[in-house]
Tab-separated table of C-alpha atoms in Angstrom:
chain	number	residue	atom	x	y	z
K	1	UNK	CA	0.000	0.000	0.000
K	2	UNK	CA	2.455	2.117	0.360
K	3	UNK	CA	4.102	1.812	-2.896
K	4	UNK	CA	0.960	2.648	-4.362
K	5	UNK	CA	0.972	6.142	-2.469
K	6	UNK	CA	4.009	6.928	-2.996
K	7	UNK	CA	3.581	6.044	-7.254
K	8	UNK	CA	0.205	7.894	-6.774
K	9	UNK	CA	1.911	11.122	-6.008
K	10	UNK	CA	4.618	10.475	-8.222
K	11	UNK	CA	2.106	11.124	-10.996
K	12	UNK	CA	1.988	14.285	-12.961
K	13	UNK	CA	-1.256	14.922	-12.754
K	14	UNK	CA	-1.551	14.515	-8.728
K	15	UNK	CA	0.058	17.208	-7.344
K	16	UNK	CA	-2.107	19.638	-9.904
K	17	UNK	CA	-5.369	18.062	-8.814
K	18	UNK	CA	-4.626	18.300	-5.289
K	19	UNK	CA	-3.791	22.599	-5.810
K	20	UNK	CA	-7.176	22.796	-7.989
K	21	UNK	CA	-9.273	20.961	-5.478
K	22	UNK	CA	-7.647	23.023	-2.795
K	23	UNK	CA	-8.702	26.284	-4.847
K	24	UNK	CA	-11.819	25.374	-5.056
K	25	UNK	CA	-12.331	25.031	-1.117
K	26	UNK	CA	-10.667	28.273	-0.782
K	27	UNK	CA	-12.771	29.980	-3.238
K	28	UNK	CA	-15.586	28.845	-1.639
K	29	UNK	CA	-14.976	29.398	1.780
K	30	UNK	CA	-13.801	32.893	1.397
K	31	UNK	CA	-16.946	33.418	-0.483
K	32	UNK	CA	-19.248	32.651	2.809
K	33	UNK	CA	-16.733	34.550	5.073
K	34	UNK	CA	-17.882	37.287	2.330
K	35	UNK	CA	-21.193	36.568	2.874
K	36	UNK	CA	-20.960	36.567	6.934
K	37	UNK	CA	-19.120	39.563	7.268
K	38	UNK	CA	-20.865	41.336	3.812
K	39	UNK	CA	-22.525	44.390	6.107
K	40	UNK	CA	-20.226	44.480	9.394
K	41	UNK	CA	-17.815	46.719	9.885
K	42	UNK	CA	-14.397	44.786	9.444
K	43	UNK	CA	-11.951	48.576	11.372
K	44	UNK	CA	-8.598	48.526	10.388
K	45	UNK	CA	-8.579	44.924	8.735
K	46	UNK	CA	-11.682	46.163	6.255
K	47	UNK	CA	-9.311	49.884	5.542
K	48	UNK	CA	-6.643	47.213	4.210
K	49	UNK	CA	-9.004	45.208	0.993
K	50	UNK	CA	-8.981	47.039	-2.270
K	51	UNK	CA	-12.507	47.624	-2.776
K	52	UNK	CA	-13.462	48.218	-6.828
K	53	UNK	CA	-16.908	47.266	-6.678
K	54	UNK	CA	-18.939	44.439	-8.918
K	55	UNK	CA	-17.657	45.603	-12.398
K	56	UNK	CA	-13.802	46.551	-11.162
K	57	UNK	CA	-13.442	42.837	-9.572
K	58	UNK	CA	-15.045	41.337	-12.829
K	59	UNK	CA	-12.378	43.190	-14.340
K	60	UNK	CA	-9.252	41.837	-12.178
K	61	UNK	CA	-10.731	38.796	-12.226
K	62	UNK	CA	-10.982	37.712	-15.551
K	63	UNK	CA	-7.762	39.378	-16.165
K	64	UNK	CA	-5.806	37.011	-13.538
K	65	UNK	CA	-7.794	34.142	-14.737
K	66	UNK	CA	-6.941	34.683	-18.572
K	67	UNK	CA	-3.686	35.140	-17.921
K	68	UNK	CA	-2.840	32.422	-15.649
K	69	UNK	CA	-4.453	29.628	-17.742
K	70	UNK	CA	-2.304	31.506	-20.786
K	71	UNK	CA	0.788	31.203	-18.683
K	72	UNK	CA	-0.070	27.390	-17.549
K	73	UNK	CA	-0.333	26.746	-21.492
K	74	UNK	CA	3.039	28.311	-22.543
K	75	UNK	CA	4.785	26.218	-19.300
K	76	UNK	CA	3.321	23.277	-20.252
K	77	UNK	CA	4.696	24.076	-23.946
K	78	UNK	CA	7.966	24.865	-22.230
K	79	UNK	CA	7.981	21.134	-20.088
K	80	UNK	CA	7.055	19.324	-23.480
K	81	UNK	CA	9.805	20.915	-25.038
K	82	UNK	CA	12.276	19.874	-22.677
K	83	UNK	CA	10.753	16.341	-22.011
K	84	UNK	CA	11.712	16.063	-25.937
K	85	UNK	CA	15.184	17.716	-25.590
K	86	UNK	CA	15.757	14.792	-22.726
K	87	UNK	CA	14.256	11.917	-24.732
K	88	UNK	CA	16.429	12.719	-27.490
K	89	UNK	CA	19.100	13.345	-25.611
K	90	UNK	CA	19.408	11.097	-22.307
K	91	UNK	CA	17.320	8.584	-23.325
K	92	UNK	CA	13.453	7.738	-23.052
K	93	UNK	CA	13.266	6.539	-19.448
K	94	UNK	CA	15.032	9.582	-18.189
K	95	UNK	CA	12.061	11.366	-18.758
K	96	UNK	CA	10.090	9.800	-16.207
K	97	UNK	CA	12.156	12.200	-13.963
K	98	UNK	CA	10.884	15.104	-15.627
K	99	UNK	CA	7.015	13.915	-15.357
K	100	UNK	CA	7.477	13.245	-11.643
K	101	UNK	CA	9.290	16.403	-10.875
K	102	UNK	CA	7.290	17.687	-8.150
K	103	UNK	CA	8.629	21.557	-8.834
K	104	UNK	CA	7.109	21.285	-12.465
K	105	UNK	CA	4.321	19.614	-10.845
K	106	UNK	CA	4.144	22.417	-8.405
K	107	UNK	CA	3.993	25.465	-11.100
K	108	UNK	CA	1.261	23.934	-13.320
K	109	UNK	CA	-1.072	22.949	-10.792
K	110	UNK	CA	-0.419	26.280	-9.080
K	111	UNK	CA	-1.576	28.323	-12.312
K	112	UNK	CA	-4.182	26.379	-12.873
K	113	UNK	CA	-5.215	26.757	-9.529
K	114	UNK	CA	-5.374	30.149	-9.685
K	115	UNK	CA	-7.201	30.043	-12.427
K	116	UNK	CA	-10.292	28.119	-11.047
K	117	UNK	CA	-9.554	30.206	-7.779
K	118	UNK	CA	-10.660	33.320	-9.907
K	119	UNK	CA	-13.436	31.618	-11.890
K	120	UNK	CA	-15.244	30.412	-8.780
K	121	UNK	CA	-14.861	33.537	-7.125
K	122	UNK	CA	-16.013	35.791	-10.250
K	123	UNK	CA	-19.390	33.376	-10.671
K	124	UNK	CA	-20.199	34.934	-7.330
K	125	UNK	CA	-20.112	38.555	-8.076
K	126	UNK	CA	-23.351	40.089	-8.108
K	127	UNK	CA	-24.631	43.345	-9.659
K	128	UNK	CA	-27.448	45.172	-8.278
K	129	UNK	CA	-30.029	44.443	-10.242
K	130	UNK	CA	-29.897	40.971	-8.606
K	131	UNK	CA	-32.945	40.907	-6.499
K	132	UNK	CA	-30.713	39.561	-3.616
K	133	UNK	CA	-28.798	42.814	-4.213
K	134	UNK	CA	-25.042	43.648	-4.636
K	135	UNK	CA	-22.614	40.959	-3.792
K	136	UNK	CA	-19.291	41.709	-4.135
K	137	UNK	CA	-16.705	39.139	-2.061
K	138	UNK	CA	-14.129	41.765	-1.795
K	139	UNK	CA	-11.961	39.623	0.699
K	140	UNK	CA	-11.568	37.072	-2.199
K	141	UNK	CA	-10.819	38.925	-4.608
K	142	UNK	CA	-8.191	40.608	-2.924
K	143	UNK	CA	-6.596	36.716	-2.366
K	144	UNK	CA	-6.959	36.564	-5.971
K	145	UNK	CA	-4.897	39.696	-6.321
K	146	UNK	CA	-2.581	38.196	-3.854
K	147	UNK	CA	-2.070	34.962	-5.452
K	148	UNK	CA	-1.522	36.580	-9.004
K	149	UNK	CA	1.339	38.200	-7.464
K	150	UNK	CA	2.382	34.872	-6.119
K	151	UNK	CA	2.421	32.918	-9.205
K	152	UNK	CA	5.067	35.534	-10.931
K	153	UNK	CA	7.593	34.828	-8.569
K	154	UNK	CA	6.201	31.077	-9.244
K	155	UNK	CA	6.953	31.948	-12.869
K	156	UNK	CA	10.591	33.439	-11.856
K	157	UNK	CA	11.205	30.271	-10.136
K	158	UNK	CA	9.844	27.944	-13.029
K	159	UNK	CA	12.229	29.262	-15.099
K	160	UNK	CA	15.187	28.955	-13.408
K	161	UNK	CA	13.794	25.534	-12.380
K	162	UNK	CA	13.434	24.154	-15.904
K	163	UNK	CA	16.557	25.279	-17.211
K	164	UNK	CA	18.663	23.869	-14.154
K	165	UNK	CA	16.823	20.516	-14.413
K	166	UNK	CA	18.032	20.017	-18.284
K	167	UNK	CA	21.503	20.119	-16.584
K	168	UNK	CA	23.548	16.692	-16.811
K	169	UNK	CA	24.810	17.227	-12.819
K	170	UNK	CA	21.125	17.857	-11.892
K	171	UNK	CA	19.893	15.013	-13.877
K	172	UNK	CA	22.168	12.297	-12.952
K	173	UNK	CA	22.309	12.961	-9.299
K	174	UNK	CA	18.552	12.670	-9.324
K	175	UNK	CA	19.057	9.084	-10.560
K	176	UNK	CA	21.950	8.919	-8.579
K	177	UNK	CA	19.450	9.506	-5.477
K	178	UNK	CA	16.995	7.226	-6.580
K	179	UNK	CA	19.741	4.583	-7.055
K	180	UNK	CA	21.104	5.259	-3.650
K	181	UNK	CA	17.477	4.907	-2.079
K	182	UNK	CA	16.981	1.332	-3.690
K	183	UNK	CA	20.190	-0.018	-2.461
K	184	UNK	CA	19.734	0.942	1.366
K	185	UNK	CA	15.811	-0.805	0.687
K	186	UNK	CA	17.456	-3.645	-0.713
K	187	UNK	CA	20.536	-4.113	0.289
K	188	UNK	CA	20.309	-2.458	3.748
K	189	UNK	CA	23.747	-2.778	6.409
K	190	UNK	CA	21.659	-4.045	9.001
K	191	UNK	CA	19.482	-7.593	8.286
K	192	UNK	CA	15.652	-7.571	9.029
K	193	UNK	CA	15.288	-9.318	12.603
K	194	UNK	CA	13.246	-11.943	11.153
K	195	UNK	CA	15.700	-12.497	8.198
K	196	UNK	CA	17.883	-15.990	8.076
K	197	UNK	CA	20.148	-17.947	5.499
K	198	UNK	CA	18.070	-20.089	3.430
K	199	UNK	CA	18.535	-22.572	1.153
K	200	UNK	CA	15.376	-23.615	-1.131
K	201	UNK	CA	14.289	-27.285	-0.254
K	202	UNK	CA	14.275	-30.071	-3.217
K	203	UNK	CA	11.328	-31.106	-1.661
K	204	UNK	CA	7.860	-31.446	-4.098
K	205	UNK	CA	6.665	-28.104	-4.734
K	206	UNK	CA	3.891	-26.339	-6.888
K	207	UNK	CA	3.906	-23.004	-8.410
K	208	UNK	CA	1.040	-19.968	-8.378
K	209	UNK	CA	1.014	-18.523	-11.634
K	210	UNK	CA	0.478	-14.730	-12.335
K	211	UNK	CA	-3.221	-13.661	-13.173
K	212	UNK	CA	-1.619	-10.449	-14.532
K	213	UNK	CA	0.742	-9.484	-17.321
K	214	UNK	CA	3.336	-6.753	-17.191
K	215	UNK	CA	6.184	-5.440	-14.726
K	216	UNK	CA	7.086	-6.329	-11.886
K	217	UNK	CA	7.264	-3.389	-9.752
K	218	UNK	CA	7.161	-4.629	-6.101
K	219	UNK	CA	6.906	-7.756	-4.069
K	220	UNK	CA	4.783	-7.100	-0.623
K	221	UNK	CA	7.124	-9.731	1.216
K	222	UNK	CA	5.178	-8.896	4.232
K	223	UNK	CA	1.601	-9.616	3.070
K	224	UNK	CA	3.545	-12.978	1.464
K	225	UNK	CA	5.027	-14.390	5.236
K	226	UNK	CA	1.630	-13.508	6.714
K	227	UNK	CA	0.005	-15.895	3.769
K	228	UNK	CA	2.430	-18.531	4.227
K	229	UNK	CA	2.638	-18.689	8.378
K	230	UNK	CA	-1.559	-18.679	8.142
K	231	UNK	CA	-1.499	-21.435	5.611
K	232	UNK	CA	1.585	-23.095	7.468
K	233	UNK	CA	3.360	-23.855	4.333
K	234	UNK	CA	7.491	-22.297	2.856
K	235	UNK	CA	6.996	-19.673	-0.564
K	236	UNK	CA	9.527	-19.326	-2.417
K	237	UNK	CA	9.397	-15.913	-4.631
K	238	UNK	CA	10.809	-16.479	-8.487
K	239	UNK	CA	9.536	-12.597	-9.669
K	240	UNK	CA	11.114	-9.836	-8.756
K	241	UNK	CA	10.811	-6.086	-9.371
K	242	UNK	CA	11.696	-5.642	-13.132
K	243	UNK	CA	10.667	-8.868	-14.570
K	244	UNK	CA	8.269	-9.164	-17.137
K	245	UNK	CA	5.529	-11.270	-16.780
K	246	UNK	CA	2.766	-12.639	-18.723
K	247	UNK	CA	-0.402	-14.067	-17.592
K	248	UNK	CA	0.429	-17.376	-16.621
K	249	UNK	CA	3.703	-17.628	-15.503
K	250	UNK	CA	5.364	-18.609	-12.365
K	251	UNK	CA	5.712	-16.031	-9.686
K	252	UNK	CA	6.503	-18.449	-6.819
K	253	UNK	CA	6.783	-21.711	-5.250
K	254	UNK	CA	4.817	-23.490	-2.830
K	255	UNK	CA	5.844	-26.276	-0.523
K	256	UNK	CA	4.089	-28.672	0.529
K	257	UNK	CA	2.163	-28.513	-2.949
K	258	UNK	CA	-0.759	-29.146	-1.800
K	259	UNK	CA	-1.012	-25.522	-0.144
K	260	UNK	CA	-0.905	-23.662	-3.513
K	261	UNK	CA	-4.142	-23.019	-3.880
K	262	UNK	CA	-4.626	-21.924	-0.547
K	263	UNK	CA	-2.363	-19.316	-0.995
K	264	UNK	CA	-2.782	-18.238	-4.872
K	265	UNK	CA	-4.554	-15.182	-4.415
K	266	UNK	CA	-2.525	-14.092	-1.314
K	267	UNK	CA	0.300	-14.214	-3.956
K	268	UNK	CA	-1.552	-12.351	-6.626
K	269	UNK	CA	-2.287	-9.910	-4.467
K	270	UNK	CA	1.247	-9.383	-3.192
K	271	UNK	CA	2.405	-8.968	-7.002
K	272	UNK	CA	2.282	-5.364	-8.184
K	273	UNK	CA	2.078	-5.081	-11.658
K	274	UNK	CA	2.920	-1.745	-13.700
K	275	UNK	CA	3.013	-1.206	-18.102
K	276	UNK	CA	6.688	0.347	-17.292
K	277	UNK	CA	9.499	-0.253	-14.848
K	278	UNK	CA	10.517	2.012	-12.065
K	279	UNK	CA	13.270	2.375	-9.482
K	280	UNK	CA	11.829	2.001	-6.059
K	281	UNK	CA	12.187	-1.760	-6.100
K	282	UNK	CA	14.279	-2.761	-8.908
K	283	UNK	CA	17.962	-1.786	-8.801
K	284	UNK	CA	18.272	-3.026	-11.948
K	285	UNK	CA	16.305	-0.496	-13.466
K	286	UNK	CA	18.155	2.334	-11.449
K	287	UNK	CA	21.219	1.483	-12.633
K	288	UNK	CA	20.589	1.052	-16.619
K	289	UNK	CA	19.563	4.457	-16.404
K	290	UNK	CA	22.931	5.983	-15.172
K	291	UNK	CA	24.622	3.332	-17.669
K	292	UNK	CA	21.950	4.505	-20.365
K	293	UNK	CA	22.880	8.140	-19.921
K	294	UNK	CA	26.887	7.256	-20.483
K	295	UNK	CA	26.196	5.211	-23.559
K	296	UNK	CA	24.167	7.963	-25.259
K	297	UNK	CA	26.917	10.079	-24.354
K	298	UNK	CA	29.374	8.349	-26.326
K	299	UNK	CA	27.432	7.773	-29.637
K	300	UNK	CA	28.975	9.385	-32.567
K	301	UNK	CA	25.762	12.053	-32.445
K	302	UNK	CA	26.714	13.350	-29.056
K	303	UNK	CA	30.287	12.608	-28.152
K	304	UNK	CA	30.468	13.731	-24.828
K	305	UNK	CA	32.623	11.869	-22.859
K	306	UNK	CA	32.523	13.766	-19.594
K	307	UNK	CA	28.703	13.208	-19.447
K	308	UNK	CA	29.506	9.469	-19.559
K	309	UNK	CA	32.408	10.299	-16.875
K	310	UNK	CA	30.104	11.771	-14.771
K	311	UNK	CA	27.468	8.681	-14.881
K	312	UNK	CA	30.416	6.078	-13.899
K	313	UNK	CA	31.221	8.501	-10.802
K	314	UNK	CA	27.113	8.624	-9.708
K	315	UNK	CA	27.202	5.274	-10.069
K	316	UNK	CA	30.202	4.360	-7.967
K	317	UNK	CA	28.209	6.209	-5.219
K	318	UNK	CA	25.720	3.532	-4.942
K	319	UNK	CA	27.446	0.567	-6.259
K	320	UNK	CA	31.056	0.986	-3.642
K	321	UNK	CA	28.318	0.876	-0.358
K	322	UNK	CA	26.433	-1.687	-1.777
K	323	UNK	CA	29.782	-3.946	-2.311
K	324	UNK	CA	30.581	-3.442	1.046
K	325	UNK	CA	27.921	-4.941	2.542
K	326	UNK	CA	27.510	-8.859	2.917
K	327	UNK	CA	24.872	-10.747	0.861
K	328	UNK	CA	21.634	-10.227	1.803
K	329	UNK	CA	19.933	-13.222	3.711
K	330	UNK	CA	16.890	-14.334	1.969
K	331	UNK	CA	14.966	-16.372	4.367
K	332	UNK	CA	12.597	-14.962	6.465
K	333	UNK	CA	11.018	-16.506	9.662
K	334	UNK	CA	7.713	-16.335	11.425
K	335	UNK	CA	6.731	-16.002	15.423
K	336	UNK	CA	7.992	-19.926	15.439
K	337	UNK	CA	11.418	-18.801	14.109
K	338	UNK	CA	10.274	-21.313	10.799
K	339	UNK	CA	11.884	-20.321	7.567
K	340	UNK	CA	8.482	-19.345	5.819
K	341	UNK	CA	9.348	-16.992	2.927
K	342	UNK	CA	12.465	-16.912	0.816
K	343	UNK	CA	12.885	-13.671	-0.866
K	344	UNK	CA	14.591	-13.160	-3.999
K	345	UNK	CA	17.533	-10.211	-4.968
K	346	UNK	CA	19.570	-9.536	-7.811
K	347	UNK	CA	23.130	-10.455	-7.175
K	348	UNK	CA	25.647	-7.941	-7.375
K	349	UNK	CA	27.270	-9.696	-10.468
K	350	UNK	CA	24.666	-9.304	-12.514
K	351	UNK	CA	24.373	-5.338	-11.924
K	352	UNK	CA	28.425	-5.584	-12.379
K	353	UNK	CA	27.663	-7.143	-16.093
K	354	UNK	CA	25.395	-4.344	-16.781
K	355	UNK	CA	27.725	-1.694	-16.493
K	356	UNK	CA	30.794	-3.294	-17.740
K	357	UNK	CA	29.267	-4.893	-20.529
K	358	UNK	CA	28.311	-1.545	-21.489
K	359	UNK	CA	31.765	-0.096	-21.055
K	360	UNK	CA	33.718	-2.824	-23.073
K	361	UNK	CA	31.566	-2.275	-26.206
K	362	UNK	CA	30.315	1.644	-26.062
K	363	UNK	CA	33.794	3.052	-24.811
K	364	UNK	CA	36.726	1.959	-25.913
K	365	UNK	CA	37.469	4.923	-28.376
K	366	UNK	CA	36.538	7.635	-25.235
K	367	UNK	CA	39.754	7.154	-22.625
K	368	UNK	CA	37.673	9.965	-20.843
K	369	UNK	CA	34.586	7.313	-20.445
K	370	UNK	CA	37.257	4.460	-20.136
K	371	UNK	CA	39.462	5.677	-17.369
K	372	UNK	CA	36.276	6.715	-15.520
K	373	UNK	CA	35.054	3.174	-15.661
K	374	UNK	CA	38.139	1.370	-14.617
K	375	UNK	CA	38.278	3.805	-11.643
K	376	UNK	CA	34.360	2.419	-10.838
K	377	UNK	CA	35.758	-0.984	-11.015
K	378	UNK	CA	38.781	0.081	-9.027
K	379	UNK	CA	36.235	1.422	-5.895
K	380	UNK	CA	33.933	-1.847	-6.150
K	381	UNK	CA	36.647	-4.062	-6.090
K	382	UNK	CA	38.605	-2.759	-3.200
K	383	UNK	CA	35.267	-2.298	-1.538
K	384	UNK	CA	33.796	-5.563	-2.238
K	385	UNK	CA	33.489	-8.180	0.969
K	386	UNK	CA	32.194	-10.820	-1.118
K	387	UNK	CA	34.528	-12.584	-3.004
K	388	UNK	CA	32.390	-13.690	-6.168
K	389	UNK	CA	32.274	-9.478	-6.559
K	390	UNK	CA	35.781	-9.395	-6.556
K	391	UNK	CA	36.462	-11.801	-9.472
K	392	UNK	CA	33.508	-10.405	-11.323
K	393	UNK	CA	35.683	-7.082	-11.532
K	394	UNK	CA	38.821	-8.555	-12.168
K	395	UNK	CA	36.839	-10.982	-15.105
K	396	UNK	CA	35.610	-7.540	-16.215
K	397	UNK	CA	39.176	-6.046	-16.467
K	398	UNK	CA	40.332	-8.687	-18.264
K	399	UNK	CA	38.130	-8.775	-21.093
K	400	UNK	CA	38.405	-4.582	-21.628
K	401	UNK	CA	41.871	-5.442	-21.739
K	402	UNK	CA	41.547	-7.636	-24.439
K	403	UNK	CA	38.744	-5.744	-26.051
K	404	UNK	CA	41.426	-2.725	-25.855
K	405	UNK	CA	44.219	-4.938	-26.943
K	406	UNK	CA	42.413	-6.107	-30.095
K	407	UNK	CA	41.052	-2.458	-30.673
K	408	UNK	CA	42.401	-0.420	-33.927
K	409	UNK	CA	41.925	3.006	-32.419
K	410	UNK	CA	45.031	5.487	-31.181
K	411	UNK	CA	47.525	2.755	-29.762
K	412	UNK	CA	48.908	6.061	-27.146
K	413	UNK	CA	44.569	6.034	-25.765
K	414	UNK	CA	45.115	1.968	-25.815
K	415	UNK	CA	48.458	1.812	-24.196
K	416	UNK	CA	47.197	4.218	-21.265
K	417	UNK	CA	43.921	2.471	-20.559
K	418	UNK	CA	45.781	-0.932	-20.523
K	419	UNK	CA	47.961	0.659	-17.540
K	420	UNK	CA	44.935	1.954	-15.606
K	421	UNK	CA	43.378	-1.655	-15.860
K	422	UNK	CA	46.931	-2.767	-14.784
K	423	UNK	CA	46.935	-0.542	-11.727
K	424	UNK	CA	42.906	-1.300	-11.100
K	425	UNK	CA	44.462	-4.961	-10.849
K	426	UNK	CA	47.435	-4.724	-8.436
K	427	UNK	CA	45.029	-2.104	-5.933
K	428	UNK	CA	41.901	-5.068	-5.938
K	429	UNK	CA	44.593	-8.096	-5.218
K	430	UNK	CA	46.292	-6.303	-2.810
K	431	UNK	CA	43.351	-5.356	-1.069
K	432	UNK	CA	41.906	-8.585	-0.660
């Protein structure tokens, strides 16, 4: 449930809604403070609202409502614009950072709050030949006065906002953060209490199959343990964030067997599915988007090696604490202490492949992007407690270095990356 709240305002359209609804409430209560306080003498608070009468309010307030709903178009124009710029640029699932901005967010909903601010409070003006008689809620229109003045230095802010988020340092420490977050989720330096080595048993098992195709975007391991200590029977999760499933296929294993279908929709319900794939839960994800953002750097279009050099360092920030933490433990006990969940992580390897993979065919020709990466490798390696992270790196090394030995590019760039993966070598064996 929570992951759902916290996606929910992640949304661009959220954060907007929430300002609009919240202008409406204003609007209308300022309206029957009006109302209340329409004859009574107000002293030195009523000496303080501009007072312009029914057709001087209409006036201000149709002006502040054009004009904010034309200033929420052209921003709106602007954030497309840039979205498009980023796309091209950093790649398509960059943009995703864009959308759930919440200062972009922030600046559309609050011009088109203002907007319906002004258009509920002008609906209320009343001239008059109204046989109620003259209405005029001078205490909300001087808000809306008040809130115009607001959303230029909203304005001001949006554009220094817009053009500092297009920025490569802005961007990829945003991911960087996100990348960060998921590791200490994940891979935190203190266990769970209830978490304990486990081994799956070869004992007869039966799987629960997804009712749902799509992502993977979170496991509710909770919600699964409960299910499994109730039904007094071991799951063993198979799908985890970033997978892609379709309808059908295995998302765990039950044993005994005979307790699958006790626990089926338990399990379906644990499984939240999305139509893309996000960082919160998968690191996977989090990292192909810093190692996205370096390869588009280096294709012949862009050429910009320090972009890529600044991706490698982002990602050593999450990658060197990670390695320095032991292995998760994937079992997880119930009020017995009984092993009644095993959870599932990505190893470390893997997200190792991902990057260096990357490197060894997308930067050999950049010594910028190169030395950068054999510096990342340098970090994880001396860092790493585990020793199957440790030989990952150095298998890594070794095949850049022969990927750089068999290159036909400048032999002085070759030469000189060959010594930093020399050096990279010698610091990792020495440290272990």
């Amino acid at each position: 449930m929570r992951m759902k709240l916290s996606r929910l305002s992640d949304v661009f359209w959220f954060l907007p809604m929430a300002l609009g609804i919240s202008a409406l409430v204003l609007a209308q209560a300022l309206i029957f403070v009006d109302r209340a306080f329409n004859d009574a003498d107000l002293g030195v608070w009523g000496a303080l609202l501009y007072r312009v009468g029914a057709s001087g309010s209409r006036d201000i307030l149709g002006a502040i409502g054009g004009s904010m709903l034309a200033v929420a178009a052209t921003s709106f124009s602007i954030t497309v614009s840039v979205l498009a710029t980023a796309s091209s640029t950093y790649g398509p699932r960059l943009v995703r950072n864009f959308m759930n901005d919440r200062g972009n967010q922030f600046v559309l909903g609050t011009f088109g709050a203002t907007f319906l601010y002004a258009l509920m409070v002008l609906r209320s003006i009343q001239d008059a030949t109204i046989d109620d008689g003259q209405f005029v809620p001078d205490i909300a229109v001087n808000v809306a006065v008040v809130l115009a003045v607001l959303d230029v230095a909203v304005l001001v802010y949006f554009i220094n906002h817009i053009a500092g988020s297009i920025q490569v340092s802005t961007l990829s420490a945003r991911v960087r953060s996100e990348l960060v977050a998921v590791v200490d989720t994940l891979y935190p330096e203190e266990q769970p209490e209830n978490s304990r080595p486990a081994v799956p048993p070869r004992t007869e098992s039966a799987t629960v199959g997804s009712k749902e195709s799509g992502f993977v975007l979170s496991v509710d391991e909770a919600a699964l343990l409960s299910a499994a200590e109730s039904c007094g029977c071991m799951i063993e999760v198979l799908a985890r964030p970033g997978d892609h499933i379709v309808e059908g296929e295995t998302l765990v294993r039950v044993h005994p067997p005979e307790r699958a279908d006790d626990v089926a929709d338990a399990v379906c319900k644990a499984v939240d599915f999305g139509i893309t794939r996000t960082p919160y839960r998968d690191i996977q994800f989090a990292v192909q988007q810093l190692v996205e953002m370096a390869v588009r750097a280096l294709s012949p279009g862009t050429n910009d090696p320090y972009t890529a050099h600044n991706a490698f360092n982002e990602l050593a920030t999450g990658l060197v604490p990670m390695a320095r933490r032991p292995a998760p433990s994937l079992g997880r006990v119930d009020s017995d202490q009984t092993v009644r969940l095993i959870v599932t992580r990505l190893p470390m390897t893997e997200l190792i492949g991902d990057v260096f993979d990357a490197v060894r065919i997308y930067a050999l020709e950049a010594p910028v992007a190169m030395t950068s990466a054999i510096m990342l490798a340098r970090r994880i390696g001396i860092a790493a407690v585990d020793l199957d992270v440790r030989e990952a790196i150095l298998r890594h090394l070794a095949l850049i270095d022969a990927a750089e030995t068999a290159s036909t590019g400048d032999r002085v760039n070759i030469e000189f990356c060959r010594g930093e993966i020399d050096v990279a070598r010698q610091a990792i064996l020495s440290a272990s």
